[in-house]
CSV table of C-alpha atoms in Angstrom, one decimal:
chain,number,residue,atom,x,y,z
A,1340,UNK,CA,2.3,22.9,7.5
A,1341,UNK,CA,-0.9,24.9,8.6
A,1342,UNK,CA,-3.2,23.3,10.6
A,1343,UNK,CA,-6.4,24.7,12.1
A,1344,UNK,CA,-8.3,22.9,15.0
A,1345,UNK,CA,-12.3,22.8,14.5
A,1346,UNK,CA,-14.3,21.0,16.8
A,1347,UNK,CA,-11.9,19.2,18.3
A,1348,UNK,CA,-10.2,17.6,15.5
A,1349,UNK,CA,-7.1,18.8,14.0
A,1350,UNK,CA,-7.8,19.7,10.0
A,1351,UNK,CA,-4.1,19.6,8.0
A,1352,UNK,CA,-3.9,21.9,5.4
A,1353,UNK,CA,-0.2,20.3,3.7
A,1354,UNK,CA,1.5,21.8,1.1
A,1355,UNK,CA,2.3,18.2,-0.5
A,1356,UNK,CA,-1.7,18.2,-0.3
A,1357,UNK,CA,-1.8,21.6,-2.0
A,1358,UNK,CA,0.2,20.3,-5.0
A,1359,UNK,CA,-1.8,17.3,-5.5
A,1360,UNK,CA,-5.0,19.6,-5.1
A,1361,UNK,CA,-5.7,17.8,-2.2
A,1362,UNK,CA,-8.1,18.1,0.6
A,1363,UNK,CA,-7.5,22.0,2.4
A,1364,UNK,CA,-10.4,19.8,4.6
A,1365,UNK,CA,-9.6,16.0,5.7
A,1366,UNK,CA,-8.3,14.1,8.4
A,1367,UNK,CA,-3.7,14.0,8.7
A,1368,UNK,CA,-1.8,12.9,10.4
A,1369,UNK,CA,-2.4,15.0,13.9
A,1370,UNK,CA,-5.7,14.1,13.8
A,1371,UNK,CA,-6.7,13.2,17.8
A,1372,UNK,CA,-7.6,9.0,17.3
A,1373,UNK,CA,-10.2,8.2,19.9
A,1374,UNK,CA,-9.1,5.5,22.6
A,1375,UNK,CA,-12.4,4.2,23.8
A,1376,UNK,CA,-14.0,0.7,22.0
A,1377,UNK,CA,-17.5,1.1,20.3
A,1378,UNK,CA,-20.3,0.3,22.7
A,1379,UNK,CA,-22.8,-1.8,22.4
A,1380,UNK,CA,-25.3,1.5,21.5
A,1381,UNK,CA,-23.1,2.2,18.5
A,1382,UNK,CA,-25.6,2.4,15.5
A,1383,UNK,CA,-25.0,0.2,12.4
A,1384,UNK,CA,-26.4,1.3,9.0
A,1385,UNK,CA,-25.9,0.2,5.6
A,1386,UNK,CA,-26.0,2.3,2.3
A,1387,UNK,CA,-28.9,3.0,0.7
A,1388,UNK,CA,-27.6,1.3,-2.7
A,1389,UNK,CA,-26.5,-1.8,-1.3
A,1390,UNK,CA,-28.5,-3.7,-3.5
A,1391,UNK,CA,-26.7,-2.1,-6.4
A,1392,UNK,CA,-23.3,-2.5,-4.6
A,1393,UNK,CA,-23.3,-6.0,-3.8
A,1394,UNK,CA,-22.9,-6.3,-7.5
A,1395,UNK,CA,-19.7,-4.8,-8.1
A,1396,UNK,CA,-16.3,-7.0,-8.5
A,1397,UNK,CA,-14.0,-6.2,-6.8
A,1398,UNK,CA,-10.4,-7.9,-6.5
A,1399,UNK,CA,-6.7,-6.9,-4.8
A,1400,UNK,CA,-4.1,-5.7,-6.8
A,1401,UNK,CA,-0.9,-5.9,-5.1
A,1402,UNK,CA,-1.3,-2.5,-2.2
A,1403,UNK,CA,-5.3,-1.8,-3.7
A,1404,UNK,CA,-8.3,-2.8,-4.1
A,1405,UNK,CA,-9.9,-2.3,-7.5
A,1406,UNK,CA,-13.6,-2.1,-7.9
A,1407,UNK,CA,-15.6,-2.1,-11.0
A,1408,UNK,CA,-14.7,-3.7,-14.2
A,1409,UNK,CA,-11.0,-3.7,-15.8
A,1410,UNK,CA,-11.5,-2.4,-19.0
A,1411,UNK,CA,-13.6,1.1,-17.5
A,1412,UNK,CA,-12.6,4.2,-19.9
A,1413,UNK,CA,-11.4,6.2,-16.4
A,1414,UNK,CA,-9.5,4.8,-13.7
A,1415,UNK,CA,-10.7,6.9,-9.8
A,1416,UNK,CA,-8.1,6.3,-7.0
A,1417,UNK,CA,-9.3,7.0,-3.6
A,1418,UNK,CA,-7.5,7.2,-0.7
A,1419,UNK,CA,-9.5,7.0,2.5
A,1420,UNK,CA,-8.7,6.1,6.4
A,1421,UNK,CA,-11.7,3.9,7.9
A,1422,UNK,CA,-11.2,6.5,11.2
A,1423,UNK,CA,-11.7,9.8,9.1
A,1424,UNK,CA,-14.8,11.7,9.7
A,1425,UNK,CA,-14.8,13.5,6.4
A,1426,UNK,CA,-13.8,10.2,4.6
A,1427,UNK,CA,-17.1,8.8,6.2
A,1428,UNK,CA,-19.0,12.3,4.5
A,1429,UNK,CA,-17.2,11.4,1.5
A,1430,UNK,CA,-18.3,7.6,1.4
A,1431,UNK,CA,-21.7,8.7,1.7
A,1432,UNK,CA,-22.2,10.7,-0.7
A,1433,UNK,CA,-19.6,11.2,-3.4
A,1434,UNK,CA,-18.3,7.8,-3.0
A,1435,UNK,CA,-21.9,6.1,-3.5
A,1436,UNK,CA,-22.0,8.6,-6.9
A,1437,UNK,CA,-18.4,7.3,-7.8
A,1438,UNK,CA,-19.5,3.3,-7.4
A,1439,UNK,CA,-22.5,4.5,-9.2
A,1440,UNK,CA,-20.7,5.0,-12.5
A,1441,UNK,CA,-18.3,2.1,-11.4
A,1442,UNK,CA,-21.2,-0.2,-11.6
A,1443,UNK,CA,-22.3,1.5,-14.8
A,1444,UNK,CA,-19.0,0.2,-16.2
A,1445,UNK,CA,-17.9,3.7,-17.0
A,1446,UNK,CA,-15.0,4.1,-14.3
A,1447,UNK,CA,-13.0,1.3,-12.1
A,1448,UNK,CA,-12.1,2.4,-8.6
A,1449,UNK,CA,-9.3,1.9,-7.1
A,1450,UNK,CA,-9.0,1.8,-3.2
A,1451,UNK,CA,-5.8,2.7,-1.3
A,1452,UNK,CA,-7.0,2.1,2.3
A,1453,UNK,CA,-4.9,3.9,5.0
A,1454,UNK,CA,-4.4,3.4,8.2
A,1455,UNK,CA,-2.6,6.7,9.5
A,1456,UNK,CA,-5.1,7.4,12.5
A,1457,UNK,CA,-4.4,4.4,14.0
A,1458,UNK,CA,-1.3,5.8,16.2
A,1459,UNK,CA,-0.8,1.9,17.6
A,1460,UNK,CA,-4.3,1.0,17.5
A,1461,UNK,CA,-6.1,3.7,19.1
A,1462,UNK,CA,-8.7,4.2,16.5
A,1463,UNK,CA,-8.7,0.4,14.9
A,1464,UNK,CA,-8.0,1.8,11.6
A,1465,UNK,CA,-5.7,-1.3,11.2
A,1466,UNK,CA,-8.6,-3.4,12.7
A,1467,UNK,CA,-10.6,-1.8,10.1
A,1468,UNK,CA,-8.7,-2.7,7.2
A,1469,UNK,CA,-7.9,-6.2,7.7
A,1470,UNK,CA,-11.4,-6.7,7.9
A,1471,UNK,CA,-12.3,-4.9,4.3
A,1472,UNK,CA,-9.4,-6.9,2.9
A,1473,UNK,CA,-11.1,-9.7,4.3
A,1474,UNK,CA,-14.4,-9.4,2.7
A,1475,UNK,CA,-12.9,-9.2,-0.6
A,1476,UNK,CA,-12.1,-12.7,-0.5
A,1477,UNK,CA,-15.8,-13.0,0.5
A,1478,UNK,CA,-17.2,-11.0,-3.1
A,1479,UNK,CA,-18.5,-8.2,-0.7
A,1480,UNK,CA,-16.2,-5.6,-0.6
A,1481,UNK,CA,-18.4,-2.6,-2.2
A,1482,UNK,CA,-21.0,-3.3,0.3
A,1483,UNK,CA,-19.2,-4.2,3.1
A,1484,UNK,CA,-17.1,-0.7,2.9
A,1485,UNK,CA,-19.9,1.5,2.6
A,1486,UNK,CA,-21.6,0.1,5.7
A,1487,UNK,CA,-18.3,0.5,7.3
A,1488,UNK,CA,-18.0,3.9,6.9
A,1489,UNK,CA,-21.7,4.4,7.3
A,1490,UNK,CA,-21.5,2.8,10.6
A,1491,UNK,CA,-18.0,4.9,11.7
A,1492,UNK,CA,-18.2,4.6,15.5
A,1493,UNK,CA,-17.0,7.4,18.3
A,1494,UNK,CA,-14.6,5.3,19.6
A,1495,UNK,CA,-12.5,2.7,18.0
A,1496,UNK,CA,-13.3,0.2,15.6
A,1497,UNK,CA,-13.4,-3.4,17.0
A,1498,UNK,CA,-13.4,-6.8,16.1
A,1499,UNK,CA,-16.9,-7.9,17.9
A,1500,UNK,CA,-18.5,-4.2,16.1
A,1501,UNK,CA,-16.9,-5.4,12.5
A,1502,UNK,CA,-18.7,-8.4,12.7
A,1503,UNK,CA,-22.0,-6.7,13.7
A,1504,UNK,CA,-21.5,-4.8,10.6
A,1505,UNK,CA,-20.7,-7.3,8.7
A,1506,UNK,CA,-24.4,-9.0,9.9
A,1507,UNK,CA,-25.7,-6.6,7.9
A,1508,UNK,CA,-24.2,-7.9,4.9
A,1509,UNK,CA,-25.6,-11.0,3.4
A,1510,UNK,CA,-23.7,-14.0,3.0
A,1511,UNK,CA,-20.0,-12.1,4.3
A,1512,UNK,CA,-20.1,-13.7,7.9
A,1513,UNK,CA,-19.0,-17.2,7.8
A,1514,UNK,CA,-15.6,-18.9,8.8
A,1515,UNK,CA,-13.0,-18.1,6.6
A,1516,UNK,CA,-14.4,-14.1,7.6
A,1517,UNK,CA,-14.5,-14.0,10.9
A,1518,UNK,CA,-11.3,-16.2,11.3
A,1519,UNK,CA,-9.7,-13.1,9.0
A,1520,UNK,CA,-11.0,-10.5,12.0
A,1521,UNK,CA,-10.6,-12.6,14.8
A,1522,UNK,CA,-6.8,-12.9,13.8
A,1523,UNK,CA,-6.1,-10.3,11.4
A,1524,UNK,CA,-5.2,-12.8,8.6
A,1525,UNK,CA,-4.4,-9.3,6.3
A,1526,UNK,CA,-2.2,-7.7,9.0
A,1527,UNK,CA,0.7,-7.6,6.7
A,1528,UNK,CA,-1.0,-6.7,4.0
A,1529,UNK,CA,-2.9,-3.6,5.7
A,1530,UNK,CA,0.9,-2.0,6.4
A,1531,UNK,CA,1.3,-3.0,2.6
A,1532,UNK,CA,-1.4,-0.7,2.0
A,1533,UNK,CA,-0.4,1.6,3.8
A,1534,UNK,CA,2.7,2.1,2.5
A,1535,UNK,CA,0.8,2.5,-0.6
A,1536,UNK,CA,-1.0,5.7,0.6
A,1537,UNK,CA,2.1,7.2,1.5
A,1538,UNK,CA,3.9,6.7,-1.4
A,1539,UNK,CA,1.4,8.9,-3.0
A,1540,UNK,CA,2.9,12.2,-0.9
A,1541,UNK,CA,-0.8,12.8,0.0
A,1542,UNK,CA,-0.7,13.9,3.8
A,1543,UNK,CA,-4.7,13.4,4.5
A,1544,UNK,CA,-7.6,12.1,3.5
A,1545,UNK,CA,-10.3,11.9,2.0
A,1546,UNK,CA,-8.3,12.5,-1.4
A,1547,UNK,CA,-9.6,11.3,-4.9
A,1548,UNK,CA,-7.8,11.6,-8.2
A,1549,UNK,CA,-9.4,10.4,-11.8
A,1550,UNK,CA,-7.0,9.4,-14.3
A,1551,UNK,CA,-4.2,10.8,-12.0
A,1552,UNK,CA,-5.8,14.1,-11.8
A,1553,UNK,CA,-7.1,15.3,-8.1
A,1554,UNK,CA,-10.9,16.1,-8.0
A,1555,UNK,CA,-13.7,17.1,-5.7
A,1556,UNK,CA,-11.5,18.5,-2.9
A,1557,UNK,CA,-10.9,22.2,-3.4
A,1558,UNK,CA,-14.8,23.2,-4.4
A,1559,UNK,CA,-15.9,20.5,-1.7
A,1560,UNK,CA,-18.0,19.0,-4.2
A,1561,UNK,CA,-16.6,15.3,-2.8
A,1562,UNK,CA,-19.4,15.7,0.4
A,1563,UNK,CA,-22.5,16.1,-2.3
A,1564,UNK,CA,-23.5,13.6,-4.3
A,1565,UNK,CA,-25.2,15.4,-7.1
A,1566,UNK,CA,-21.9,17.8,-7.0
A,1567,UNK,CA,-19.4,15.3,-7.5
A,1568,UNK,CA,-21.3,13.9,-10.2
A,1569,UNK,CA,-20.6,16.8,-12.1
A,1570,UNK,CA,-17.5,17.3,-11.3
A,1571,UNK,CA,-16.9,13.6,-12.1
A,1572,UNK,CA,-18.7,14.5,-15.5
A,1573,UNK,CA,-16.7,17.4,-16.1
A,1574,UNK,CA,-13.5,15.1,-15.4
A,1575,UNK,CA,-14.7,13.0,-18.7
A,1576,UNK,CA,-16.7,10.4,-16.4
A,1577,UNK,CA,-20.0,9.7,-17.3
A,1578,UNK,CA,-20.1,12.1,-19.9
A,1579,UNK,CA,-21.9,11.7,-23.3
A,1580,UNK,CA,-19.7,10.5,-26.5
């Protein structure tokens, strides 16, 4: 395993990664989990195309959640920790092209949401999780994911700074919801999850593979929109004929 410490986080470079043409940047298993809560300061922000997400289905399927409609052409698994700073670059910008297409009907997504960088809750990454499982129940799971990623705090993710996300979202805050945070209703199903993400043999995130082949992570083209459009194209997604 090679790993190489940049500013201040610790970047695994795997060789099960290598094989799956993984990330040679992303947040493993070393990475240092912050311990402090998010204050009150933290900044909430929602995606630009939130309109256009709040209209994507999205249901569970048994350790995923799968986003976009069933009979898509392509089939785009990502694997992302709600704690990773370069899952957050990825969510912003090759992630909103991905849902994109997802909305155009031309791929479904398929979410395996980790929870690695928790290290017994010191980053909320389980917190985190329970809380998107949560708001698939509620219909706003494309929405509500993308402002949580948006809004990634320096510290840890918490259960009073999930629900001030979730404010952001219309019409996900209501009982059932906030019961699901309060007592992490999805606990269970979170370690389901993953145990998912581990089964892949991937040893970081952000990692994203189109019909089973791994894209976006060598050339860095995840962190660019207009980039990983292409290279989604040049996968077979979105392309003409």
């Amino acid at each position: 395993m090679v790993r190489i410490r940049r500013a201040g986080h610790v970047v695994a470079a795997v060789a099960a990664a290598a094989l799956l043409g993984g990330a040679v940047v992303g947040c493993g298993a070393g990475g240092d989990a912050k311990s402090a809560d998010a204050d009150a300061t933290a900044v909430v922000r929602t995606s630009p195309i939130a309109d256009r997400l709040a209209k994507l289905p999205a249901k569970v399927d048994g350790a995923k959640v799968v986003v976009g409609q069933p009979d898509a052409p392509h089939t785009a698994q990502v694997l992302v920790d709600p704690r990773c700073g370069y899952c957050a670059k990825f969510e912003g910008a090759g992630g909103e092209a991905l849902l994109e297409l997802a909305g155009e009907g031309k791929v479904k997504v398929e979410y395996l949401l980790a929870s690695f960088l928790d290290q017994g809750g010191a980053s909320g990454s389980v917190k985190a999780v329970n809380a998107l499982r949560a708001s698939v129940d509620a219909g706003k799971f494309a929405e509500y994911n993308a402002a949580v990623f948006a809004s990634q705090p320096k510290g840890r993710f918490t259960d009073e700074y999930l629900l001030r996300i979730a404010d952001r979202v219309p019409g996900l805050r209501g009982e059932a919801f906030d019961k699901a945070v309060a007592q992490e209703t999805h606990k269970e199903w979170v370690a389901e999850a993953e145990k998912g993400f581990e089964a892949t043999g991937a040893q970081g995130t952000p990692l994203v593979l189109v019909d089973g082949n791994p894209v976006g992570a060598k050339d860095g083209s995840m962190f660019d929109a207009g980039a990983f459009t292409a290279t989604l194209k040049a996968a077979g997604v979105g392309a003409a004929g």
